[in-house]
Amino acid sequence: MNMSNNFTSWGRPFTDAKMDMYGGDVTQRYQLGAQQMTVPDDKFSEGVQKTQQPIVTGTSVIGLKFKDGIMLAADNLASYGSLARFKDIQRLYGVGSNTIIGAAGDMSDFQHVQHQLDTLITDEYCHDDGHSLGPAQIYEYMSTLMYHRRSQLNPLWNAFVVGGVDPKSGESTLAYVDLLGTTYSAPTIGTGYASMIAIPLLRRLVEDRQEPLNKEDALDIIKTCMKVLFYRDARSLNKFQVATITKEGSEISQSMSVDTEWGFAEGIRGYGGQTQ
Amino acid sequence: MSSIGTGYDLSASTYSPDGRIFQIEYANKAVENAGTVIGIRTKDGVILAAQKLLDSKLLVSGTAKRILTADMHIGMASAGLRADGKHLQTRAREECKNYRDNYMSPIPLKHLSDRLGSYLNAYTLYSSVRPFGISTVISSCDKNGPQLYAIEPSGLYWGYQATAIGKGKQLAQTELEKLNFDELSMRQAVFEAARIIHLVHDPTKDKGFELEISWIGKDSQYKHVHVPAQLYDEANELGKTQAESGRMQE
Amino acid sequence: MSFSPYTQNGGTILAIAGKDFCVVAGDTRQSEGFSIQSRYETKVWRLNEKATIAANGFAADCKQLVKRVKWRLETYKHAHNREMPLKSIARMVQTMLYGKRFFPFYSYVIIGGIDDDGTGAVYGFDPVGSYERETCRAAGAAQSLLQPFLDNQIYFRNQQPADPTNPPIPGTLPLDNVLAIVTDSFTGATERHIEVGDALEMYVVTNSNCDLGALQQITQSATKTDLEQVAREEAEFNGPKSCKTFKLLRQLKKD
């Protein structure tokens, strides 16, 4: 019996997850990642370190498309393992005036990315040619950056949600970029825990909705999701910010919280911890 | 030019017997022939204005700007060799970026003028290079308040309440000295700058020009930008009529 | 535990060549593990009037590969004042894939289009550049479901020909048959494979002699968004006799 800790292989023939149609393990057959072994060793190679795991981390980011634009949310917690280390961290960040990104994963890598984006925006501003970078351009830049770093086997340990509205065309962008350089866009996006807990809610409330979604209702949906995430995600905090981007511009809210109800917890038995 | 033919003017690394470096003085000549640039520091922000002399009637208006941006909060305008001015912008951009990389905050203008001053000065020390043929006015407005500096080809830099460089320097400075800087608003300074640029221009003698005005301060959300089109048109028109009537009276 | 630079993003792709056309298709689901990331993320891209590419596997590698291919085609156009021929694109892609032999693009690539003499062509690749010209090819998550079906329907394997003296020849099926086979392939794969579904994009690359009756029929019966001519402006520029590429969109089950 092969009990994998990789949940995606549960319920499948045990090698199926990695196997191609010929029954071979593709990662072995083509020696995927072989570069790790072929990097030449020198006297200092042990002193050269690349990020192998995140240290201070942020949990999920969620985002949705509504009638006039994009709404994102992320809580204010930066954890150090299971320690709730920093409780007033902003994980939403404005890039130019029409784009906001939300970051999950390593917070120092996130700060590095913020700095890179600042430099990009300032360089662009100094050209003074009447052009500015919209959300689609920021998305492309971040995809290239993240894929480049993963290809050096030195990833930026993050998952980003990029949201924005192009001020000229009015077209809205909601997209995802992560440490592997994986990218996609969708009407609703959630990273990490939110991809399992919030996405089903968001898909029902946003994508299956018949009438257009206005800003007020969008905020209600965001709050519902943040509440459920707070109930279920042990690395989350009931203190979060919401970013709204429309054709008119973007704003990041003050921190807010939702009312919670823990009365039911009293009656729960049988999940471990209790002795009777 | 008694120095010509003496041999002491061929290199920036050679003094003349009376202690001068002629290459720097020649660089200043390049500045004196260029279109006028003025800077005015008001209590709320800083204005730059430039007279872009048009070498050809075929140039597209609004292109090849003389007032450049080095960072969100820094404007610069050079008088002299245009290519040297563009090069200094590139250097200024790097200095601003470098400061942000190291300190995570926008560079204060006194630091930038010092760094650019040192950069220009390095080009006065070696026989293999020539000094920059530009003077540059730089403007900024941040938590240190409005600031205005001008850098000379020698690398010397000074802070100013208001300054002028280029062809119309003398007359412009006389006009600037008349202003009451305690009262002057950014908007008023735009009009004064436009008036002075038109005033120092002699339409019978000089080439045609295009006026450029930028500002940074309260009225521009503390970003360096060219002034809004409507304000520009107003200031440009009024400046032109004021200068004309001024000349009539003479 | 060291960083793995790869993941699998599911989905499946397929191409079938005809006498004077080629169909290149892919579903639009992108997933990782049991999560559907997006229901509409394309894996098929039109390269030029005679070539369309599909790439499947690790989405980031696929997108990077296609970006590079497009860039090489652009520079080729500027250097030679013509489009790169299909067989040359195929050879170039093998070089690009093998160029990363020891840190491969985890991409299964299929190129479909019209070759130099005007017939439909399909080129299938493995991730490190091994390639061959074929009549049809399926790749990706549901390759093992689709390829046997295509072997039977396109190559006529394990079929008794009605007339043994005149057996059917692979690569000669008419367009409407091929479109039906592609659609059925994907509805079938959607039923039996969790990583396949949401929507189906079919690119139909045609040469100037191709009978477009099947497409016209679809245009009349379908809603406007179901059919979109990708190369309209280019076709008009090149005159009515040039190759045209059409894009058909079909919805698949989303569960």
Short mmCIF file of C-alpha atoms in Angstrom, two decimals, chain C residues 146-231:
data_model
loop_
_atom_site.label_atom_id
_atom_site.label_comp_id
_atom_site.label_asym_id
_atom_site.label_seq_id
_atom_site.Cartn_x
_atom_site.Cartn_y
_atom_site.Cartn_z
CA LEU C 146 -7.76 8.94 -27.47
CA GLN C 147 -4.90 7.37 -29.43
CA PRO C 148 -6.47 3.87 -29.64
CA PHE C 149 -9.71 5.44 -30.79
CA LEU C 150 -7.87 7.39 -33.49
CA ASP C 151 -5.89 4.30 -34.50
CA ASN C 152 -9.23 2.65 -35.14
CA GLN C 153 -11.06 5.55 -36.76
CA ILE C 154 -8.27 7.26 -38.70
CA TYR C 155 -5.81 4.46 -39.39
CA PHE C 156 -8.67 1.90 -39.69
CA ARG C 157 -6.84 -0.56 -37.43
CA ASN C 158 -8.81 -3.72 -36.51
CA GLN C 159 -11.48 -2.91 -39.07
CA GLN C 160 -12.57 -5.22 -41.88
CA PRO C 161 -12.82 -3.10 -45.01
CA ALA C 162 -16.18 -3.44 -46.75
CA ASP C 163 -14.29 -3.87 -50.01
CA PRO C 164 -11.00 -5.74 -49.32
CA THR C 165 -9.71 -4.93 -52.81
CA ASN C 166 -10.08 -1.22 -52.14
CA PRO C 167 -9.30 -0.57 -48.43
CA PRO C 168 -9.72 2.98 -47.05
CA ILE C 169 -6.59 5.14 -46.98
CA PRO C 170 -5.68 7.02 -43.77
CA GLY C 171 -5.74 10.81 -44.13
CA THR C 172 -8.48 10.96 -46.70
CA LEU C 173 -11.55 11.43 -44.53
CA PRO C 174 -13.68 14.47 -45.38
CA LEU C 175 -13.73 17.47 -43.02
CA ASP C 176 -17.20 16.85 -41.57
CA ASN C 177 -16.19 13.31 -40.57
CA VAL C 178 -12.97 14.52 -38.99
CA LEU C 179 -14.74 17.27 -37.04
CA ALA C 180 -17.22 14.69 -35.75
CA ILE C 181 -14.39 12.38 -34.68
CA VAL C 182 -12.58 15.22 -32.88
CA THR C 183 -15.74 16.29 -31.07
CA ASP C 184 -16.55 12.71 -30.08
CA SER C 185 -12.96 12.15 -28.91
CA PHE C 186 -13.18 15.06 -26.51
CA THR C 187 -16.68 14.34 -25.23
CA GLY C 188 -15.45 10.80 -24.58
CA ALA C 189 -12.28 11.94 -22.84
CA THR C 190 -14.34 14.39 -20.77
CA GLU C 191 -16.53 11.53 -19.56
CA ARG C 192 -13.64 9.32 -18.48
CA HIS C 193 -10.82 11.70 -17.51
CA ILE C 194 -11.16 14.23 -14.70
CA GLU C 195 -8.53 16.59 -16.16
CA VAL C 196 -10.37 17.01 -19.47
CA GLY C 197 -13.39 19.22 -20.00
CA ASP C 198 -14.89 22.75 -19.93
CA ALA C 199 -14.49 23.70 -23.59
CA LEU C 200 -12.97 22.50 -26.85
CA GLU C 201 -11.07 24.66 -29.28
CA MET C 202 -10.70 23.29 -32.81
CA TYR C 203 -8.48 25.07 -35.31
CA VAL C 204 -9.18 24.08 -38.89
CA VAL C 205 -6.29 24.91 -41.20
CA THR C 206 -7.44 24.70 -44.81
CA ASN C 207 -5.71 25.05 -48.15
CA SER C 208 -7.35 27.00 -50.96
CA ASN C 209 -8.97 23.92 -52.53
CA CYS C 210 -10.62 22.77 -49.36
CA ASP C 211 -14.39 22.36 -49.47
CA LEU C 212 -15.63 24.59 -46.68
CA GLY C 213 -19.18 23.21 -46.86
CA ALA C 214 -18.87 21.51 -43.49
CA LEU C 215 -17.79 24.77 -41.86
CA GLN C 216 -20.51 26.77 -43.59
CA GLN C 217 -23.08 24.34 -42.29
CA ILE C 218 -21.78 24.85 -38.77
CA THR C 219 -21.81 28.61 -39.24
CA GLN C 220 -25.46 28.52 -40.18
CA SER C 221 -26.51 26.26 -37.35
CA ALA C 222 -24.30 27.65 -34.63
CA THR C 223 -24.49 30.87 -32.66
CA LYS C 224 -22.10 33.56 -33.68
CA THR C 225 -19.63 33.02 -30.87
CA ASP C 226 -19.21 29.37 -31.82
CA LEU C 227 -17.37 30.14 -35.02
CA GLU C 228 -14.73 32.69 -35.51
CA GLN C 229 -12.47 33.18 -38.48
CA VAL C 230 -9.04 33.71 -37.04
CA ALA C 231 -7.26 34.86 -40.15
#
